[in-house]
């Protein structure tokens, strides 16, 4: 997996100084770089752009790397709402998105994402693209609320679904999230309201289309 990702990142990622700066800022702030891989970020930009999404919801902002990739795919009128537990991370992400020229298009909701999601449901908000990349224990809960918030035909993308390859390889060392991700993948594969494929890029992304 590591070699394949190095190959993808070297061949298909177009160097972007703005994204490189985000990684530098994450390091300078003493945060762990658990942003999506460069090629995964490019896939996010392409999926948002190809689907014509205008109202994007991200769960898990960190330093804004995936936020910038998502924002690059939406048109000038599009909006990104990003949910992040840690206020300092959200501030850094906002500063990075502003530097990238997306400050007017992004808003952050801080605190536990499940609470923010309930607020969005209460406010009858709707989104046409979702990116789930926060605490793995809540992936199933996030998925359920995302479906409630989804426009018909919306895409729901979730990261880290291969858990380092351990969901598919019985010889591989089990990871903390192996069982959670196996269950999540089975759920999205068999969900009556979703049409799903798993793209083995980065640590694996499921791409689900909401059929309702
Ligand atoms: C893997 S990182 C996100 C990386 C980011 N999507 C990127 O690729 O640039 C996960 C983020 O989820 C946040 N997080 C963890 N638990 C959360 C929760 N319960 N609610 C909201 N955010 C949470 C963490 O603080 C962290 O910033």
JSON list of C-alpha atoms and ligand atoms in Angstrom, two decimals:
[
{"chain": "A", "resi": 1, "resn": "UNK", "atom": "CA", "xyz": [0.00, 0.00, 0.00]},
{"chain": "A", "resi": 2, "resn": "UNK", "atom": "CA", "xyz": [2.79, 2.39, 0.95]},
{"chain": "A", "resi": 3, "resn": "UNK", "atom": "CA", "xyz": [4.61, 1.88, -2.35]},
{"chain": "A", "resi": 4, "resn": "UNK", "atom": "CA", "xyz": [1.43, 2.26, -4.38]},
{"chain": "A", "resi": 5, "resn": "UNK", "atom": "CA", "xyz": [0.60, 5.51, -2.57]},
{"chain": "A", "resi": 6, "resn": "UNK", "atom": "CA", "xyz": [4.12, 6.86, -3.12]},
{"chain": "A", "resi": 7, "resn": "UNK", "atom": "CA", "xyz": [3.68, 6.07, -6.82]},
{"chain": "A", "resi": 8, "resn": "UNK", "atom": "CA", "xyz": [0.26, 7.77, -6.96]},
{"chain": "A", "resi": 9, "resn": "UNK", "atom": "CA", "xyz": [1.47, 10.83, -5.05]},
{"chain": "A", "resi": 10, "resn": "UNK", "atom": "CA", "xyz": [4.57, 11.19, -7.22]},
{"chain": "A", "resi": 11, "resn": "UNK", "atom": "CA", "xyz": [2.77, 10.83, -10.56]},
{"chain": "A", "resi": 12, "resn": "UNK", "atom": "CA", "xyz": [-0.74, 12.23, -10.05]},
{"chain": "A", "resi": 13, "resn": "UNK", "atom": "CA", "xyz": [-0.33, 14.99, -7.48]},
{"chain": "A", "resi": 14, "resn": "UNK", "atom": "CA", "xyz": [0.25, 18.46, -8.91]},
{"chain": "A", "resi": 15, "resn": "UNK", "atom": "CA", "xyz": [2.56, 20.31, -6.50]},
{"chain": "A", "resi": 16, "resn": "UNK", "atom": "CA", "xyz": [0.55, 23.01, -4.74]},
{"chain": "A", "resi": 17, "resn": "UNK", "atom": "CA", "xyz": [2.52, 25.47, -2.56]},
{"chain": "A", "resi": 18, "resn": "UNK", "atom": "CA", "xyz": [-0.68, 26.34, -0.65]},
{"chain": "A", "resi": 19, "resn": "UNK", "atom": "CA", "xyz": [-1.13, 22.72, 0.43]},
{"chain": "A", "resi": 20, "resn": "UNK", "atom": "CA", "xyz": [2.58, 22.41, 1.25]},
{"chain": "A", "resi": 21, "resn": "UNK", "atom": "CA", "xyz": [2.18, 25.44, 3.55]},
{"chain": "A", "resi": 22, "resn": "UNK", "atom": "CA", "xyz": [-0.71, 23.75, 5.34]},
{"chain": "A", "resi": 23, "resn": "UNK", "atom": "CA", "xyz": [1.54, 20.78, 6.12]},
{"chain": "A", "resi": 24, "resn": "UNK", "atom": "CA", "xyz": [4.25, 23.15, 7.37]},
{"chain": "A", "resi": 25, "resn": "UNK", "atom": "CA", "xyz": [1.73, 24.95, 9.61]},
{"chain": "A", "resi": 26, "resn": "UNK", "atom": "CA", "xyz": [0.53, 21.63, 11.06]},
{"chain": "A", "resi": 27, "resn": "UNK", "atom": "CA", "xyz": [4.13, 20.74, 11.93]},
{"chain": "A", "resi": 28, "resn": "UNK", "atom": "CA", "xyz": [4.88, 24.19, 13.36]},
{"chain": "A", "resi": 29, "resn": "UNK", "atom": "CA", "xyz": [1.84, 23.92, 15.63]},
{"chain": "A", "resi": 30, "resn": "UNK", "atom": "CA", "xyz": [3.07, 20.60, 17.00]},
{"chain": "A", "resi": 31, "resn": "UNK", "atom": "CA", "xyz": [0.10, 18.72, 15.51]},
{"chain": "A", "resi": 32, "resn": "UNK", "atom": "CA", "xyz": [0.25, 15.21, 14.07]},
{"chain": "A", "resi": 33, "resn": "UNK", "atom": "CA", "xyz": [-0.04, 15.24, 10.29]},
{"chain": "A", "resi": 34, "resn": "UNK", "atom": "CA", "xyz": [-2.97, 12.96, 9.69]},
{"chain": "A", "resi": 35, "resn": "UNK", "atom": "CA", "xyz": [-4.24, 14.89, 6.67]},
{"chain": "A", "resi": 36, "resn": "UNK", "atom": "CA", "xyz": [-5.40, 12.96, 3.61]},
{"chain": "A", "resi": 37, "resn": "UNK", "atom": "CA", "xyz": [-2.66, 11.92, 1.18]},
{"chain": "A", "resi": 38, "resn": "UNK", "atom": "CA", "xyz": [-1.92, 14.30, -1.73]},
{"chain": "A", "resi": 39, "resn": "UNK", "atom": "CA", "xyz": [-3.51, 12.01, -4.32]},
{"chain": "A", "resi": 40, "resn": "UNK", "atom": "CA", "xyz": [-6.56, 11.47, -2.06]},
{"chain": "A", "resi": 41, "resn": "UNK", "atom": "CA", "xyz": [-6.89, 15.26, -1.82]},
{"chain": "A", "resi": 42, "resn": "UNK", "atom": "CA", "xyz": [-6.82, 15.50, -5.59]},
{"chain": "A", "resi": 43, "resn": "UNK", "atom": "CA", "xyz": [-9.54, 12.85, -5.80]},
{"chain": "A", "resi": 44, "resn": "UNK", "atom": "CA", "xyz": [-11.68, 14.91, -3.38]},
{"chain": "A", "resi": 45, "resn": "UNK", "atom": "CA", "xyz": [-11.28, 18.01, -5.58]},
{"chain": "A", "resi": 46, "resn": "UNK", "atom": "CA", "xyz": [-12.23, 16.02, -8.65]},
{"chain": "A", "resi": 47, "resn": "UNK", "atom": "CA", "xyz": [-15.25, 14.34, -7.02]},
{"chain": "A", "resi": 48, "resn": "UNK", "atom": "CA", "xyz": [-16.65, 17.67, -5.78]},
{"chain": "A", "resi": 49, "resn": "UNK", "atom": "CA", "xyz": [-16.06, 19.30, -9.14]},
{"chain": "A", "resi": 50, "resn": "UNK", "atom": "CA", "xyz": [-17.39, 16.39, -11.26]},
{"chain": "A", "resi": 51, "resn": "UNK", "atom": "CA", "xyz": [-20.51, 16.02, -9.10]},
{"chain": "A", "resi": 52, "resn": "UNK", "atom": "CA", "xyz": [-21.19, 19.77, -9.33]},
{"chain": "A", "resi": 53, "resn": "UNK", "atom": "CA", "xyz": [-21.61, 19.93, -5.53]},
{"chain": "A", "resi": 54, "resn": "UNK", "atom": "CA", "xyz": [-22.30, 23.35, -4.05]},
{"chain": "A", "resi": 55, "resn": "UNK", "atom": "CA", "xyz": [-22.91, 22.61, -0.40]},
{"chain": "A", "resi": 56, "resn": "UNK", "atom": "CA", "xyz": [-20.15, 20.54, 1.10]},
{"chain": "A", "resi": 57, "resn": "UNK", "atom": "CA", "xyz": [-19.95, 19.23, 4.67]},
{"chain": "A", "resi": 58, "resn": "UNK", "atom": "CA", "xyz": [-16.66, 18.05, 6.14]},
{"chain": "A", "resi": 59, "resn": "UNK", "atom": "CA", "xyz": [-16.36, 16.15, 9.43]},
{"chain": "A", "resi": 60, "resn": "UNK", "atom": "CA", "xyz": [-12.81, 16.53, 10.80]},
{"chain": "A", "resi": 61, "resn": "UNK", "atom": "CA", "xyz": [-10.88, 19.65, 9.71]},
{"chain": "A", "resi": 62, "resn": "UNK", "atom": "CA", "xyz": [-7.43, 19.33, 11.36]},
{"chain": "A", "resi": 63, "resn": "UNK", "atom": "CA", "xyz": [-5.31, 22.02, 9.62]},
{"chain": "A", "resi": 64, "resn": "UNK", "atom": "CA", "xyz": [-7.50, 22.52, 6.57]},
{"chain": "A", "resi": 65, "resn": "UNK", "atom": "CA", "xyz": [-5.69, 20.30, 4.05]},
{"chain": "A", "resi": 66, "resn": "UNK", "atom": "CA", "xyz": [-8.76, 18.34, 2.91]},
{"chain": "A", "resi": 67, "resn": "UNK", "atom": "CA", "xyz": [-10.85, 21.51, 3.38]},
{"chain": "A", "resi": 68, "resn": "UNK", "atom": "CA", "xyz": [-8.78, 23.28, 0.72]},
{"chain": "A", "resi": 69, "resn": "UNK", "atom": "CA", "xyz": [-9.00, 20.23, -1.57]},
{"chain": "A", "resi": 70, "resn": "UNK", "atom": "CA", "xyz": [-12.81, 20.23, -1.19]},
{"chain": "A", "resi": 71, "resn": "UNK", "atom": "CA", "xyz": [-13.08, 24.01, -1.63]},
{"chain": "A", "resi": 72, "resn": "UNK", "atom": "CA", "xyz": [-10.99, 23.84, -4.82]},
{"chain": "A", "resi": 73, "resn": "UNK", "atom": "CA", "xyz": [-13.73, 21.69, -6.37]},
{"chain": "A", "resi": 74, "resn": "UNK", "atom": "CA", "xyz": [-16.71, 23.92, -5.57]},
{"chain": "A", "resi": 75, "resn": "UNK", "atom": "CA", "xyz": [-17.71, 26.88, -7.71]},
{"chain": "A", "resi": 76, "resn": "UNK", "atom": "CA", "xyz": [-17.45, 30.52, -6.61]},
{"chain": "A", "resi": 77, "resn": "UNK", "atom": "CA", "xyz": [-20.97, 30.35, -5.13]},
{"chain": "A", "resi": 78, "resn": "UNK", "atom": "CA", "xyz": [-20.32, 27.09, -3.26]},
{"chain": "A", "resi": 79, "resn": "UNK", "atom": "CA", "xyz": [-20.05, 26.73, 0.52]},
{"chain": "A", "resi": 80, "resn": "UNK", "atom": "CA", "xyz": [-18.04, 24.44, 2.77]},
{"chain": "A", "resi": 81, "resn": "UNK", "atom": "CA", "xyz": [-19.19, 23.74, 6.33]},
{"chain": "A", "resi": 82, "resn": "UNK", "atom": "CA", "xyz": [-16.55, 22.03, 8.43]},
{"chain": "A", "resi": 83, "resn": "UNK", "atom": "CA", "xyz": [-17.03, 20.35, 11.82]},
{"chain": "A", "resi": 84, "resn": "UNK", "atom": "CA", "xyz": [-14.05, 20.12, 14.18]},
{"chain": "A", "resi": 85, "resn": "UNK", "atom": "CA", "xyz": [-13.78, 19.11, 17.84]},
{"chain": "A", "resi": 86, "resn": "UNK", "atom": "CA", "xyz": [-10.75, 21.26, 18.66]},
{"chain": "A", "resi": 87, "resn": "UNK", "atom": "CA", "xyz": [-11.19, 25.02, 18.50]},
{"chain": "A", "resi": 88, "resn": "UNK", "atom": "CA", "xyz": [-7.48, 25.64, 17.88]},
{"chain": "A", "resi": 89, "resn": "UNK", "atom": "CA", "xyz": [-7.47, 23.22, 14.95]},
{"chain": "A", "resi": 90, "resn": "UNK", "atom": "CA", "xyz": [-10.52, 24.97, 13.48]},
{"chain": "A", "resi": 91, "resn": "UNK", "atom": "CA", "xyz": [-8.76, 28.35, 13.85]},
{"chain": "A", "resi": 92, "resn": "UNK", "atom": "CA", "xyz": [-5.68, 27.04, 12.02]},
{"chain": "A", "resi": 93, "resn": "UNK", "atom": "CA", "xyz": [-7.85, 25.48, 9.31]},
{"chain": "A", "resi": 94, "resn": "UNK", "atom": "CA", "xyz": [-9.76, 28.75, 8.87]},
{"chain": "A", "resi": 95, "resn": "UNK", "atom": "CA", "xyz": [-6.51, 30.70, 8.62]},
{"chain": "A", "resi": 96, "resn": "UNK", "atom": "CA", "xyz": [-5.19, 28.26, 5.99]},
{"chain": "A", "resi": 97, "resn": "UNK", "atom": "CA", "xyz": [-8.41, 28.33, 3.96]},
{"chain": "A", "resi": 98, "resn": "UNK", "atom": "CA", "xyz": [-8.38, 32.14, 4.10]},
{"chain": "A", "resi": 99, "resn": "UNK", "atom": "CA", "xyz": [-4.77, 32.21, 2.82]},
{"chain": "A", "resi": 100, "resn": "UNK", "atom": "CA", "xyz": [-5.89, 29.89, 0.01]},
{"chain": "A", "resi": 101, "resn": "UNK", "atom": "CA", "xyz": [-8.65, 32.38, -0.94]},
{"chain": "A", "resi": 102, "resn": "UNK", "atom": "CA", "xyz": [-11.62, 30.40, 0.48]},
{"chain": "A", "resi": 103, "resn": "UNK", "atom": "CA", "xyz": [-12.19, 32.39, 3.69]},
{"chain": "A", "resi": 104, "resn": "UNK", "atom": "CA", "xyz": [-15.57, 33.71, 2.49]},
{"chain": "A", "resi": 105, "resn": "UNK", "atom": "CA", "xyz": [-16.81, 30.27, 1.50]},
{"chain": "A", "resi": 106, "resn": "UNK", "atom": "CA", "xyz": [-16.02, 28.26, 4.63]},
{"chain": "A", "resi": 107, "resn": "UNK", "atom": "CA", "xyz": [-17.58, 28.18, 8.09]},
{"chain": "A", "resi": 108, "resn": "UNK", "atom": "CA", "xyz": [-16.53, 26.08, 11.08]},
{"chain": "A", "resi": 109, "resn": "UNK", "atom": "CA", "xyz": [-18.64, 24.52, 13.79]},
{"chain": "A", "resi": 110, "resn": "UNK", "atom": "CA", "xyz": [-16.55, 23.48, 16.78]},
{"chain": "A", "resi": 111, "resn": "UNK", "atom": "CA", "xyz": [-17.28, 20.81, 19.38]},
{"chain": "A", "resi": 112, "resn": "UNK", "atom": "CA", "xyz": [-18.36, 17.19, 19.03]},
{"chain": "A", "resi": 113, "resn": "UNK", "atom": "CA", "xyz": [-19.46, 16.62, 15.43]},
{"chain": "A", "resi": 114, "resn": "UNK", "atom": "CA", "xyz": [-22.53, 14.62, 16.46]},
{"chain": "A", "resi": 115, "resn": "UNK", "atom": "CA", "xyz": [-23.90, 17.67, 18.27]},
{"chain": "A", "resi": 116, "resn": "UNK", "atom": "CA", "xyz": [-23.14, 19.96, 15.33]},
{"chain": "A", "resi": 117, "resn": "UNK", "atom": "CA", "xyz": [-24.85, 17.48, 13.01]},
{"chain": "A", "resi": 118, "resn": "UNK", "atom": "CA", "xyz": [-27.98, 17.47, 15.19]},
{"chain": "A", "resi": 119, "resn": "UNK", "atom": "CA", "xyz": [-28.02, 21.27, 14.97]},
{"chain": "A", "resi": 120, "resn": "UNK", "atom": "CA", "xyz": [-27.77, 21.08, 11.17]},
{"chain": "A", "resi": 121, "resn": "UNK", "atom": "CA", "xyz": [-30.70, 18.62, 11.13]},
{"chain": "A", "resi": 122, "resn": "UNK", "atom": "CA", "xyz": [-32.73, 20.93, 13.40]},
{"chain": "A", "resi": 123, "resn": "UNK", "atom": "CA", "xyz": [-31.95, 23.87, 11.09]},
{"chain": "A", "resi": 124, "resn": "UNK", "atom": "CA", "xyz": [-33.12, 21.75, 8.11]},
{"chain": "A", "resi": 125, "resn": "UNK", "atom": "CA", "xyz": [-29.83, 22.21, 6.26]},
{"chain": "A", "resi": 126, "resn": "UNK", "atom": "CA", "xyz": [-29.10, 20.14, 3.16]},
{"chain": "A", "resi": 127, "resn": "UNK", "atom": "CA", "xyz": [-25.77, 19.17, 1.56]},
{"chain": "A", "resi": 128, "resn": "UNK", "atom": "CA", "xyz": [-24.79, 17.54, -1.69]},
{"chain": "A", "resi": 129, "resn": "UNK", "atom": "CA", "xyz": [-21.32, 16.32, -0.70]},
{"chain": "A", "resi": 130, "resn": "UNK", "atom": "CA", "xyz": [-19.98, 14.92, 2.59]},
{"chain": "A", "resi": 131, "resn": "UNK", "atom": "CA", "xyz": [-16.48, 14.06, 3.67]},
{"chain": "A", "resi": 132, "resn": "UNK", "atom": "CA", "xyz": [-16.19, 11.97, 6.84]},
{"chain": "A", "resi": 133, "resn": "UNK", "atom": "CA", "xyz": [-12.70, 11.99, 8.38]},
{"chain": "A", "resi": 134, "resn": "UNK", "atom": "CA", "xyz": [-12.96, 12.28, 12.19]},
{"chain": "A", "resi": 135, "resn": "UNK", "atom": "CA", "xyz": [-13.18, 9.77, 15.08]},
{"chain": "A", "resi": 136, "resn": "UNK", "atom": "CA", "xyz": [-13.66, 6.33, 13.56]},
{"chain": "A", "resi": 137, "resn": "UNK", "atom": "CA", "xyz": [-15.90, 5.11, 16.42]},
{"chain": "A", "resi": 138, "resn": "UNK", "atom": "CA", "xyz": [-18.62, 7.45, 15.17]},
{"chain": "A", "resi": 139, "resn": "UNK", "atom": "CA", "xyz": [-18.39, 6.72, 11.44]},
{"chain": "A", "resi": 140, "resn": "UNK", "atom": "CA", "xyz": [-21.67, 4.76, 11.45]},
{"chain": "A", "resi": 141, "resn": "UNK", "atom": "CA", "xyz": [-23.43, 7.52, 13.40]},
{"chain": "A", "resi": 142, "resn": "UNK", "atom": "CA", "xyz": [-22.01, 10.16, 11.06]},
{"chain": "A", "resi": 143, "resn": "UNK", "atom": "CA", "xyz": [-23.15, 8.18, 8.04]},
{"chain": "A", "resi": 144, "resn": "UNK", "atom": "CA", "xyz": [-26.70, 7.93, 9.35]},
{"chain": "A", "resi": 145, "resn": "UNK", "atom": "CA", "xyz": [-26.98, 11.67, 9.99]},
{"chain": "A", "resi": 146, "resn": "UNK", "atom": "CA", "xyz": [-25.31, 12.50, 6.66]},
{"chain": "A", "resi": 147, "resn": "UNK", "atom": "CA", "xyz": [-28.01, 10.47, 4.86]},
{"chain": "A", "resi": 148, "resn": "UNK", "atom": "CA", "xyz": [-30.66, 12.51, 6.71]},
{"chain": "A", "resi": 149, "resn": "UNK", "atom": "CA", "xyz": [-28.94, 15.74, 5.61]},
{"chain": "A", "resi": 150, "resn": "UNK", "atom": "CA", "xyz": [-28.37, 14.60, 2.02]},
{"chain": "A", "resi": 151, "resn": "UNK", "atom": "CA", "xyz": [-29.91, 15.95, -1.13]},
{"chain": "A", "resi": 152, "resn": "UNK", "atom": "CA", "xyz": [-30.94, 13.21, -3.53]},
{"chain": "A", "resi": 153, "resn": "UNK", "atom": "CA", "xyz": [-27.85, 12.07, -5.47]},
{"chain": "A", "resi": 154, "resn": "UNK", "atom": "CA", "xyz": [-25.42, 13.44, -2.88]},
{"chain": "A", "resi": 155, "resn": "UNK", "atom": "CA", "xyz": [-22.00, 11.84, -2.45]},
{"chain": "A", "resi": 156, "resn": "UNK", "atom": "CA", "xyz": [-20.71, 10.66, 0.92]},
{"chain": "A", "resi": 157, "resn": "UNK", "atom": "CA", "xyz": [-16.96, 9.99, 1.04]},
{"chain": "A", "resi": 158, "resn": "UNK", "atom": "CA", "xyz": [-15.29, 8.41, 4.08]},
{"chain": "A", "resi": 159, "resn": "UNK", "atom": "CA", "xyz": [-11.53, 8.15, 4.66]},
{"chain": "A", "resi": 160, "resn": "UNK", "atom": "CA", "xyz": [-9.32, 5.48, 6.31]},
{"chain": "A", "resi": 161, "resn": "UNK", "atom": "CA", "xyz": [-11.70, 2.66, 5.49]},
{"chain": "A", "resi": 162, "resn": "UNK", "atom": "CA", "xyz": [-8.86, 0.21, 4.72]},
{"chain": "A", "resi": 163, "resn": "UNK", "atom": "CA", "xyz": [-7.30, 0.67, 8.20]},
{"chain": "A", "resi": 164, "resn": "UNK", "atom": "CA", "xyz": [-3.80, 0.29, 6.76]},
{"chain": "A", "resi": 165, "resn": "UNK", "atom": "CA", "xyz": [-4.95, -2.64, 4.59]},
{"chain": "A", "resi": 166, "resn": "UNK", "atom": "CA", "xyz": [-5.92, -4.70, 7.66]},
{"chain": "A", "resi": 167, "resn": "UNK", "atom": "CA", "xyz": [-9.61, -4.96, 6.65]},
{"chain": "A", "resi": 168, "resn": "UNK", "atom": "CA", "xyz": [-8.64, -7.06, 3.63]},
{"chain": "A", "resi": 169, "resn": "UNK", "atom": "CA", "xyz": [-5.46, -8.85, 4.64]},
{"chain": "A", "resi": 170, "resn": "UNK", "atom": "CA", "xyz": [-5.72, -11.49, 7.35]},
{"chain": "A", "resi": 171, "resn": "UNK", "atom": "CA", "xyz": [-1.94, -11.60, 7.64]},
{"chain": "A", "resi": 172, "resn": "UNK", "atom": "CA", "xyz": [-1.70, -7.85, 8.29]},
{"chain": "A", "resi": 173, "resn": "UNK", "atom": "CA", "xyz": [-1.31, -6.59, 11.82]},
{"chain": "A", "resi": 174, "resn": "UNK", "atom": "CA", "xyz": [-4.70, -5.64, 13.24]},
{"chain": "A", "resi": 175, "resn": "UNK", "atom": "CA", "xyz": [-5.14, -1.89, 13.71]},
{"chain": "A", "resi": 176, "resn": "UNK", "atom": "CA", "xyz": [-7.16, -0.11, 16.37]},
{"chain": "A", "resi": 177, "resn": "UNK", "atom": "CA", "xyz": [-9.92, 0.48, 13.86]},
{"chain": "A", "resi": 178, "resn": "UNK", "atom": "CA", "xyz": [-9.86, -2.71, 11.81]},
{"chain": "A", "resi": 179, "resn": "UNK", "atom": "CA", "xyz": [-13.13, -4.13, 13.14]},
{"chain": "A", "resi": 180, "resn": "UNK", "atom": "CA", "xyz": [-14.90, -0.75, 13.07]},
{"chain": "A", "resi": 181, "resn": "UNK", "atom": "CA", "xyz": [-13.90, -0.22, 9.46]},
{"chain": "A", "resi": 182, "resn": "UNK", "atom": "CA", "xyz": [-14.87, -3.73, 8.42]},
{"chain": "A", "resi": 183, "resn": "UNK", "atom": "CA", "xyz": [-18.34, -3.13, 9.86]},
{"chain": "A", "resi": 184, "resn": "UNK", "atom": "CA", "xyz": [-18.56, 0.32, 8.28]},
{"chain": "A", "resi": 185, "resn": "UNK", "atom": "CA", "xyz": [-17.58, -1.03, 4.85]},
{"chain": "A", "resi": 186, "resn": "UNK", "atom": "CA", "xyz": [-20.17, -3.81, 5.10]},
{"chain": "A", "resi": 187, "resn": "UNK", "atom": "CA", "xyz": [-22.77, -1.26, 6.10]},
{"chain": "A", "resi": 188, "resn": "UNK", "atom": "CA", "xyz": [-22.13, 1.08, 3.15]},
{"chain": "A", "resi": 189, "resn": "UNK", "atom": "CA", "xyz": [-21.79, -1.83, 0.72]},
{"chain": "A", "resi": 190, "resn": "UNK", "atom": "CA", "xyz": [-25.22, -3.21, 1.67]},
{"chain": "A", "resi": 191, "resn": "UNK", "atom": "CA", "xyz": [-27.13, -0.04, 2.59]},
{"chain": "A", "resi": 192, "resn": "UNK", "atom": "CA", "xyz": [-30.43, 0.14, 0.68]},
{"chain": "A", "resi": 193, "resn": "UNK", "atom": "CA", "xyz": [-30.13, 3.91, 0.22]},
{"chain": "A", "resi": 194, "resn": "UNK", "atom": "CA", "xyz": [-26.53, 3.89, -1.01]},
{"chain": "A", "resi": 195, "resn": "UNK", "atom": "CA", "xyz": [-24.58, 2.84, -4.06]},
{"chain": "A", "resi": 196, "resn": "UNK", "atom": "CA", "xyz": [-20.97, 2.49, -2.93]},
{"chain": "A", "resi": 197, "resn": "UNK", "atom": "CA", "xyz": [-17.48, 1.72, -4.16]},
{"chain": "A", "resi": 198, "resn": "UNK", "atom": "CA", "xyz": [-14.22, 1.62, -2.19]},
{"chain": "A", "resi": 199, "resn": "UNK", "atom": "CA", "xyz": [-11.27, 3.38, -3.83]},
{"chain": "A", "resi": 200, "resn": "UNK", "atom": "CA", "xyz": [-7.95, 2.00, -2.48]},
{"chain": "A", "resi": 201, "resn": "UNK", "atom": "CA", "xyz": [-6.16, 5.35, -2.45]},
{"chain": "A", "resi": 202, "resn": "UNK", "atom": "CA", "xyz": [-4.34, 6.70, 0.61]},
{"chain": "A", "resi": 203, "resn": "UNK", "atom": "CA", "xyz": [-5.80, 4.67, 3.48]},
{"chain": "A", "resi": 204, "resn": "UNK", "atom": "CA", "xyz": [-8.88, 3.85, 1.39]},
{"chain": "A", "resi": 205, "resn": "UNK", "atom": "CA", "xyz": [-11.96, 5.94, 0.67]},
{"chain": "A", "resi": 206, "resn": "UNK", "atom": "CA", "xyz": [-15.53, 4.76, 0.26]},
{"chain": "A", "resi": 207, "resn": "UNK", "atom": "CA", "xyz": [-17.56, 6.81, -2.21]},
{"chain": "A", "resi": 208, "resn": "UNK", "atom": "CA", "xyz": [-21.31, 6.42, -1.71]},
{"chain": "A", "resi": 209, "resn": "UNK", "atom": "CA", "xyz": [-24.09, 7.93, -3.75]},
{"chain": "A", "resi": 210, "resn": "UNK", "atom": "CA", "xyz": [-27.37, 8.56, -1.92]},
{"chain": "A", "resi": 211, "resn": "UNK", "atom": "CA", "xyz": [-30.16, 6.96, -3.97]},
{"chain": "A", "resi": 212, "resn": "UNK", "atom": "CA", "xyz": [-33.17, 8.45, -2.17]},
{"chain": "B", "resi": 1, "resn": "LIG", "atom": "C1", "xyz": [-7.77, 12.69, 10.41]},
{"chain": "B", "resi": 1, "resn": "LIG", "atom": "S1", "xyz": [-8.00, 14.26, 11.10]},
{"chain": "B", "resi": 1, "resn": "LIG", "atom": "C2", "xyz": [-8.78, 15.16, 9.79]},
{"chain": "B", "resi": 1, "resn": "LIG", "atom": "C3", "xyz": [-7.86, 15.43, 8.65]},
{"chain": "B", "resi": 1, "resn": "LIG", "atom": "C4", "xyz": [-8.45, 16.38, 7.63]},
{"chain": "B", "resi": 1, "resn": "LIG", "atom": "N1", "xyz": [-9.72, 15.87, 7.14]},
{"chain": "B", "resi": 1, "resn": "LIG", "atom": "C5", "xyz": [-7.51, 16.52, 6.47]},
{"chain": "B", "resi": 1, "resn": "LIG", "atom": "O1", "xyz": [-7.35, 15.55, 5.71]},
{"chain": "B", "resi": 1, "resn": "LIG", "atom": "O2", "xyz": [-6.91, 17.60, 6.32]},
{"chain": "B", "resi": 1, "resn": "LIG", "atom": "C6", "xyz": [-9.34, 14.02, 12.21]},
{"chain": "B", "resi": 1, "resn": "LIG", "atom": "C7", "xyz": [-9.87, 15.29, 12.82]},
{"chain": "B", "resi": 1, "resn": "LIG", "atom": "O3", "xyz": [-11.11, 14.98, 13.45]},
{"chain": "B", "resi": 1, "resn": "LIG", "atom": "C8", "xyz": [-11.21, 15.72, 14.64]},
{"chain": "B", "resi": 1, "resn": "LIG", "atom": "N2", "xyz": [-12.14, 15.03, 15.55]},
{"chain": "B", "resi": 1, "resn": "LIG", "atom": "C9", "xyz": [-11.93, 13.92, 16.31]},
{"chain": "B", "resi": 1, "resn": "LIG", "atom": "N3", "xyz": [-13.03, 13.60, 16.99]},
{"chain": "B", "resi": 1, "resn": "LIG", "atom": "C10", "xyz": [-13.99, 14.49, 16.65]},
{"chain": "B", "resi": 1, "resn": "LIG", "atom": "C11", "xyz": [-15.34, 14.69, 17.03]},
{"chain": "B", "resi": 1, "resn": "LIG", "atom": "N4", "xyz": [-15.95, 13.89, 17.91]},
{"chain": "B", "resi": 1, "resn": "LIG", "atom": "N5", "xyz": [-16.01, 15.71, 16.49]},
{"chain": "B", "resi": 1, "resn": "LIG", "atom": "C12", "xyz": [-15.41, 16.55, 15.58]},
{"chain": "B", "resi": 1, "resn": "LIG", "atom": "N6", "xyz": [-14.13, 16.40, 15.18]},
{"chain": "B", "resi": 1, "resn": "LIG", "atom": "C13", "xyz": [-13.43, 15.40, 15.72]},
{"chain": "B", "resi": 1, "resn": "LIG", "atom": "C14", "xyz": [-9.78, 15.75, 15.18]},
{"chain": "B", "resi": 1, "resn": "LIG", "atom": "O4", "xyz": [-9.61, 16.83, 16.09]},
{"chain": "B", "resi": 1, "resn": "LIG", "atom": "C15", "xyz": [-8.97, 15.90, 13.90]},
{"chain": "B", "resi": 1, "resn": "LIG", "atom": "O5", "xyz": [-8.73, 17.24, 13.61]}
]
